[in-house]
Short mmCIF file of the C-alpha atoms (twelve columns), coordinates in Angstrom:
data_MODEL
# 
_entry.id   MODEL 
# 
loop_
_atom_site.group_PDB 
_atom_site.id 
_atom_site.type_symbol 
_atom_site.label_atom_id 
_atom_site.label_alt_id 
_atom_site.label_comp_id 
_atom_site.label_asym_id 
_atom_site.label_seq_id 
_atom_site.Cartn_x 
_atom_site.Cartn_y 
_atom_site.Cartn_z 
_atom_site.pdbx_PDB_model_num 
ATOM 1   C CA . MET A 1   -17.178 2.280   -28.500 1 
ATOM 2   C CA . LYS A 2   -13.472 2.497   -27.772 1 
ATOM 3   C CA . THR A 3   -10.655 0.052   -27.192 1 
ATOM 4   C CA . VAL A 4   -8.474  0.397   -24.133 1 
ATOM 5   C CA . GLY A 5   -5.969  -1.839  -22.447 1 
ATOM 6   C CA . LEU A 6   -2.993  -2.206  -20.173 1 
ATOM 7   C CA . GLY A 7   -0.120  -3.871  -22.038 1 
ATOM 8   C CA . SER A 8   -1.444  -6.372  -24.579 1 
ATOM 9   C CA . ALA A 9   -4.673  -7.026  -22.666 1 
ATOM 10  C CA . THR A 10  -7.040  -4.894  -24.738 1 
ATOM 11  C CA . LYS A 11  -10.750 -4.799  -24.113 1 
ATOM 12  C CA . ASP A 12  -13.739 -3.266  -25.869 1 
ATOM 13  C CA . TYR A 13  -16.172 -1.604  -23.578 1 
ATOM 14  C CA . CYS A 14  -18.761 1.109   -23.484 1 
ATOM 15  C CA . SER A 15  -17.449 4.469   -22.254 1 
ATOM 16  C CA . GLU A 16  -20.488 4.832   -20.053 1 
ATOM 17  C CA . ASP A 17  -19.964 1.919   -17.671 1 
ATOM 18  C CA . GLU A 18  -21.848 3.195   -14.660 1 
ATOM 19  C CA . GLY A 19  -23.789 -0.071  -14.571 1 
ATOM 20  C CA . ALA A 20  -20.597 -2.093  -14.250 1 
ATOM 21  C CA . HIS A 21  -19.372 0.197   -11.490 1 
ATOM 22  C CA . GLU A 22  -22.634 -0.260  -9.622  1 
ATOM 23  C CA . ASP A 23  -22.301 -4.036  -10.003 1 
ATOM 24  C CA . GLU A 24  -18.853 -3.898  -8.400  1 
ATOM 25  C CA . GLN A 25  -20.213 -1.840  -5.521  1 
ATOM 26  C CA . ASP A 26  -23.090 -4.285  -5.006  1 
ATOM 27  C CA . ARG A 27  -20.666 -7.211  -5.057  1 
ATOM 28  C CA . GLY A 28  -18.454 -5.530  -2.471  1 
ATOM 29  C CA . CYS A 29  -21.446 -4.871  -0.199  1 
ATOM 30  C CA . ALA A 30  -22.622 -8.475  -0.556  1 
ATOM 31  C CA . GLU A 31  -19.176 -9.773  0.401   1 
ATOM 32  C CA . ALA A 32  -19.029 -7.524  3.466   1 
ATOM 33  C CA . VAL A 33  -22.474 -8.713  4.581   1 
ATOM 34  C CA . LEU A 34  -21.427 -12.351 4.041   1 
ATOM 35  C CA . VAL A 35  -18.364 -11.882 6.248   1 
ATOM 36  C CA . ILE A 36  -20.442 -10.424 9.075   1 
ATOM 37  C CA . LEU A 37  -23.059 -13.181 8.816   1 
ATOM 38  C CA . LEU A 38  -20.396 -15.912 8.907   1 
ATOM 39  C CA . GLN A 39  -18.807 -14.323 11.958  1 
ATOM 40  C CA . ALA A 40  -22.200 -14.026 13.675  1 
ATOM 41  C CA . VAL A 41  -23.063 -17.691 13.027  1 
ATOM 42  C CA . ALA A 42  -19.649 -18.825 14.266  1 
ATOM 43  C CA . THR A 43  -19.970 -16.667 17.377  1 
ATOM 44  C CA . PHE A 44  -23.425 -18.060 18.173  1 
ATOM 45  C CA . PHE A 45  -22.165 -21.659 18.101  1 
ATOM 46  C CA . VAL A 46  -18.821 -21.005 19.799  1 
ATOM 47  C CA . TYR A 47  -20.609 -19.487 22.801  1 
ATOM 48  C CA . GLY A 48  -22.925 -22.506 22.968  1 
ATOM 49  C CA . LYS A 49  -22.033 -23.260 26.596  1 
ATOM 50  C CA . LYS A 50  -23.081 -19.791 27.705  1 
ATOM 51  C CA . SER A 51  -26.550 -18.593 28.608  1 
ATOM 52  C CA . TRP A 52  -28.893 -17.527 25.837  1 
ATOM 53  C CA . LYS A 53  -28.506 -13.917 26.931  1 
ATOM 54  C CA . GLU A 54  -24.726 -14.060 26.550  1 
ATOM 55  C CA . ARG A 55  -24.961 -15.932 23.256  1 
ATOM 56  C CA . PHE A 56  -27.308 -13.381 21.720  1 
ATOM 57  C CA . GLY A 57  -25.240 -10.549 23.177  1 
ATOM 58  C CA . HIS A 58  -22.028 -11.777 21.542  1 
ATOM 59  C CA . THR A 59  -23.894 -12.550 18.322  1 
ATOM 60  C CA . PHE A 60  -25.240 -8.991  18.241  1 
ATOM 61  C CA . VAL A 61  -21.689 -7.689  18.652  1 
ATOM 62  C CA . ALA A 62  -20.657 -9.873  15.701  1 
ATOM 63  C CA . LEU A 63  -23.509 -8.476  13.585  1 
ATOM 64  C CA . LEU A 64  -22.138 -4.999  14.271  1 
ATOM 65  C CA . GLY A 65  -18.832 -6.148  12.796  1 
ATOM 66  C CA . LEU A 66  -17.004 -5.837  16.119  1 
ATOM 67  C CA . ALA A 67  -16.354 -9.542  16.753  1 
ATOM 68  C CA . PRO A 68  -12.731 -9.458  15.480  1 
ATOM 69  C CA . LEU A 69  -12.013 -6.481  17.738  1 
ATOM 70  C CA . VAL A 70  -13.503 -8.155  20.835  1 
ATOM 71  C CA . GLU A 71  -11.875 -11.528 20.190  1 
ATOM 72  C CA . GLY A 72  -8.583  -9.886  19.260  1 
ATOM 73  C CA . TRP A 73  -8.490  -7.905  22.486  1 
ATOM 74  C CA . SER A 74  -9.056  -11.013 24.591  1 
ATOM 75  C CA . VAL A 75  -6.311  -12.853 22.715  1 
ATOM 76  C CA . TRP A 76  -3.777  -10.029 22.893  1 
ATOM 77  C CA . THR A 77  -4.335  -9.583  26.621  1 
ATOM 78  C CA . GLY A 78  -4.285  -13.330 27.301  1 
ATOM 79  C CA . LYS A 79  -7.770  -13.269 28.850  1 
ATOM 80  C CA . GLU A 80  -9.548  -15.778 26.629  1 
ATOM 81  C CA . ASP A 81  -12.745 -17.246 28.012  1 
ATOM 82  C CA . PRO A 82  -12.000 -20.957 28.726  1 
ATOM 83  C CA . ASP A 83  -15.677 -21.980 28.673  1 
ATOM 84  C CA . LEU A 84  -16.091 -21.889 24.884  1 
ATOM 85  C CA . LEU A 85  -16.444 -24.515 22.176  1 
ATOM 86  C CA . ALA A 86  -13.315 -23.045 20.562  1 
ATOM 87  C CA . SER A 87  -10.270 -21.522 22.219  1 
ATOM 88  C CA . GLY A 88  -9.493  -17.822 21.966  1 
ATOM 89  C CA . PRO A 89  -6.772  -18.275 19.329  1 
ATOM 90  C CA . GLU A 90  -9.045  -20.565 17.293  1 
ATOM 91  C CA . MET A 91  -11.872 -18.028 17.389  1 
ATOM 92  C CA . TYR A 92  -9.438  -15.247 16.512  1 
ATOM 93  C CA . THR A 93  -8.083  -17.263 13.577  1 
ATOM 94  C CA . LEU A 94  -11.617 -17.923 12.304  1 
ATOM 95  C CA . MET A 95  -12.506 -14.222 12.374  1 
ATOM 96  C CA . LYS A 96  -9.329  -13.194 10.566  1 
ATOM 97  C CA . THR A 97  -9.741  -15.947 7.975   1 
ATOM 98  C CA . CYS A 98  -13.272 -14.732 7.197   1 
ATOM 99  C CA . GLU A 99  -12.035 -11.165 6.780   1 
ATOM 100 C CA . ILE A 100 -9.190  -12.168 4.467   1 
ATOM 101 C CA . ALA A 101 -11.023 -14.774 2.379   1 
ATOM 102 C CA . PHE A 102 -14.370 -13.025 1.906   1 
ATOM 103 C CA . GLU A 103 -13.516 -9.341  2.198   1 
ATOM 104 C CA . SER A 104 -9.908  -8.271  1.593   1 
ATOM 105 C CA . ILE A 105 -9.002  -10.672 -1.235  1 
ATOM 106 C CA . PRO A 106 -12.189 -10.214 -3.358  1 
ATOM 107 C CA . GLU A 107 -12.154 -6.446  -2.840  1 
ATOM 108 C CA . SER A 108 -8.518  -6.182  -3.923  1 
ATOM 109 C CA . ILE A 109 -9.015  -8.412  -6.971  1 
ATOM 110 C CA . ILE A 110 -12.049 -6.388  -8.109  1 
ATOM 111 C CA . GLN A 111 -10.176 -3.088  -7.799  1 
ATOM 112 C CA . ILE A 112 -7.037  -4.377  -9.528  1 
ATOM 113 C CA . SER A 113 -9.138  -5.871  -12.333 1 
ATOM 114 C CA . GLY A 114 -10.648 -2.419  -12.797 1 
ATOM 115 C CA . LEU A 115 -7.160  -1.002  -13.307 1 
ATOM 116 C CA . LEU A 116 -6.216  -3.731  -15.769 1 
ATOM 117 C CA . ASN A 117 -9.370  -2.984  -17.784 1 
ATOM 118 C CA . SER A 118 -8.559  0.724   -17.991 1 
ATOM 119 C CA . ASN A 119 -6.359  2.727   -20.270 1 
ATOM 120 C CA . PHE A 120 -3.339  4.069   -18.389 1 
ATOM 121 C CA . SER A 121 -4.358  7.664   -19.112 1 
ATOM 122 C CA . ASP A 122 -7.853  7.026   -17.719 1 
ATOM 123 C CA . ILE A 123 -6.707  5.663   -14.364 1 
ATOM 124 C CA . LYS A 124 -7.755  8.002   -11.558 1 
ATOM 125 C CA . THR A 125 -5.909  8.693   -8.342  1 
ATOM 126 C CA . ILE A 126 -8.835  7.392   -6.300  1 
ATOM 127 C CA . GLN A 127 -8.467  4.002   -8.030  1 
ATOM 128 C CA . ILE A 128 -4.806  3.775   -7.052  1 
ATOM 129 C CA . ILE A 129 -5.618  4.816   -3.493  1 
ATOM 130 C CA . GLY A 130 -8.332  2.148   -3.376  1 
ATOM 131 C CA . VAL A 131 -5.922  -0.603  -4.429  1 
ATOM 132 C CA . ILE A 132 -3.264  0.517   -1.958  1 
ATOM 133 C CA . SER A 133 -5.774  0.736   0.891   1 
ATOM 134 C CA . SER A 134 -7.051  -2.776  0.115   1 
ATOM 135 C CA . ILE A 135 -3.522  -4.199  0.196   1 
ATOM 136 C CA . VAL A 136 -2.656  -2.328  3.396   1 
ATOM 137 C CA . SER A 137 -5.893  -3.521  4.996   1 
ATOM 138 C CA . GLY A 138 -5.137  -7.137  4.091   1 
ATOM 139 C CA . ALA A 139 -1.591  -6.831  5.432   1 
ATOM 140 C CA . PHE A 140 -2.851  -5.354  8.703   1 
ATOM 141 C CA . ILE A 141 -5.344  -8.198  9.156   1 
ATOM 142 C CA . MET A 142 -2.685  -10.844 8.482   1 
ATOM 143 C CA . THR A 143 -0.151  -9.172  10.780  1 
ATOM 144 C CA . ASP A 144 -2.677  -8.715  13.566  1 
ATOM 145 C CA . GLY A 145 -3.729  -12.343 13.231  1 
ATOM 146 C CA . ASN A 146 -0.157  -13.650 13.313  1 
ATOM 147 C CA . PHE A 147 0.934   -11.645 16.328  1 
ATOM 148 C CA . GLY A 148 -2.358  -12.066 18.136  1 
ATOM 149 C CA . PHE A 149 -2.030  -15.831 17.958  1 
ATOM 150 C CA . VAL A 150 1.612   -15.795 19.055  1 
ATOM 151 C CA . LEU A 151 0.987   -13.367 21.900  1 
ATOM 152 C CA . SER A 152 -1.870  -15.505 23.156  1 
ATOM 153 C CA . GLN A 153 0.482   -18.486 23.293  1 
ATOM 154 C CA . TYR A 154 3.557   -16.952 24.868  1 
ATOM 155 C CA . LEU A 155 1.564   -15.125 27.539  1 
ATOM 156 C CA . LYS A 156 1.172   -18.593 29.034  1 
ATOM 157 C CA . THR A 157 4.846   -19.568 28.853  1 
ATOM 158 C CA . PRO A 158 7.859   -18.269 30.823  1 
ATOM 159 C CA . SER A 159 10.066  -18.231 27.735  1 
ATOM 160 C CA . ASP A 160 11.437  -14.847 26.670  1 
ATOM 161 C CA . LEU A 161 11.084  -15.768 23.019  1 
ATOM 162 C CA . TYR A 162 8.381   -17.573 21.094  1 
ATOM 163 C CA . TYR A 163 9.166   -19.372 17.839  1 
ATOM 164 C CA . GLY A 164 12.735  -18.229 18.473  1 
ATOM 165 C CA . TRP A 165 12.270  -14.632 17.386  1 
ATOM 166 C CA . ILE A 166 9.138   -12.973 18.835  1 
ATOM 167 C CA . SER A 167 10.219  -10.726 21.691  1 
ATOM 168 C CA . LYS A 168 8.184   -11.111 24.850  1 
ATOM 169 C CA . ASN A 169 9.301   -7.712  26.080  1 
ATOM 170 C CA . GLY A 170 7.794   -4.504  24.747  1 
ATOM 171 C CA . GLY A 171 9.623   -1.535  23.329  1 
ATOM 172 C CA . TRP A 172 11.345  -0.952  20.020  1 
ATOM 173 C CA . GLU A 173 12.278  -4.599  19.462  1 
ATOM 174 C CA . LYS A 174 8.662   -5.757  19.307  1 
ATOM 175 C CA . LYS A 175 7.627   -2.758  17.192  1 
ATOM 176 C CA . ARG A 176 10.407  -3.557  14.737  1 
ATOM 177 C CA . GLN A 177 9.232   -7.163  14.518  1 
ATOM 178 C CA . ILE A 178 5.609   -6.131  13.952  1 
ATOM 179 C CA . PHE A 179 6.654   -3.642  11.250  1 
ATOM 180 C CA . GLY A 180 8.793   -6.280  9.539   1 
ATOM 181 C CA . MET A 181 5.913   -8.758  9.573   1 
ATOM 182 C CA . PHE A 182 3.597   -6.076  8.150   1 
ATOM 183 C CA . LEU A 183 5.966   -5.385  5.242   1 
ATOM 184 C CA . PHE A 184 6.264   -9.100  4.513   1 
ATOM 185 C CA . ASN A 185 2.489   -9.564  4.559   1 
ATOM 186 C CA . ALA A 186 1.952   -6.479  2.372   1 
ATOM 187 C CA . CYS A 187 4.351   -7.806  -0.276  1 
ATOM 188 C CA . TYR A 188 2.920   -11.315 -0.084  1 
ATOM 189 C CA . PHE A 189 -0.693  -10.119 -0.234  1 
ATOM 190 C CA . SER A 190 -0.074  -7.709  -3.118  1 
ATOM 191 C CA . HIS A 191 1.698   -10.378 -5.195  1 
ATOM 192 C CA . PHE A 192 -1.133  -12.816 -4.529  1 
ATOM 193 C CA . VAL A 193 -4.005  -10.502 -5.478  1 
ATOM 194 C CA . PHE A 194 -2.184  -9.214  -8.570  1 
ATOM 195 C CA . ALA A 195 -1.558  -12.793 -9.700  1 
ATOM 196 C CA . MET A 196 -5.204  -13.722 -9.123  1 
ATOM 197 C CA . SER A 197 -6.356  -10.607 -10.995 1 
ATOM 198 C CA . LEU A 198 -4.162  -11.441 -13.994 1 
ATOM 199 C CA . PHE A 199 -5.467  -15.011 -13.902 1 
ATOM 200 C CA . ALA A 200 -9.051  -13.724 -13.901 1 
ATOM 201 C CA . GLN A 201 -8.266  -11.388 -16.803 1 
ATOM 202 C CA . ALA A 202 -6.726  -14.180 -18.867 1 
ATOM 203 C CA . PHE A 203 -9.219  -16.956 -18.164 1 
ATOM 204 C CA . GLY A 204 -12.603 -15.494 -17.498 1 
ATOM 205 C CA . SER A 205 -13.037 -11.866 -16.486 1 
ATOM 206 C CA . LYS A 206 -14.357 -9.754  -19.340 1 
ATOM 207 C CA . ALA A 207 -14.661 -6.006  -19.457 1 
ATOM 208 C CA . PRO A 208 -18.203 -4.714  -19.936 1 
ATOM 209 C CA . HIS A 209 -19.045 -3.729  -23.480 1 
ATOM 210 C CA . CYS A 210 -22.054 -2.495  -25.442 1 
ATOM 211 C CA . SER A 211 -23.215 -2.503  -29.018 1 
ATOM 212 C CA . GLU A 212 -22.827 0.525   -31.208 1 
# 
């Protein structure tokens, strides 16, 4: 048995923690499956006015995990189907919320908690890459959701600006705005998941340990 920690948060755990690692992997898989199932159920009901063939077709697409891509494309191009129980932006928001709440946030918290439970010298590069990729993924989802919703709205208005700052025209100006929003979301998301991870460490999450 050995004691490791990051800062003052020391934990006793068994050096052979393959079981704990497998538990984290199983939890991540379960969360990913839950996200897809929620999206599939939402898609089935949202397309309730369509024929059964179309409903099952869109539900199958959702089960493949492609629903956010399909809905996002329709929103970004301003070609939302009007004959739905929910509008295109509402459907898009639902998909992105599912991805953030049940996939990106739990995955990031689990990976960061793994770092906090490890000795600094034992932290591997792949762990750091995993945390960074989770944060970047969450920031991309949030940025795509924000701009997708705004684009869907201003495609229907003659105004050159939406919310006073989103450029309707393409080019460098819009790219700069998207990049700025991505940086903001990355900072916001990383602060949030780190805070939640520290909260879990202090008030409930325990490192795996074994008897001598």
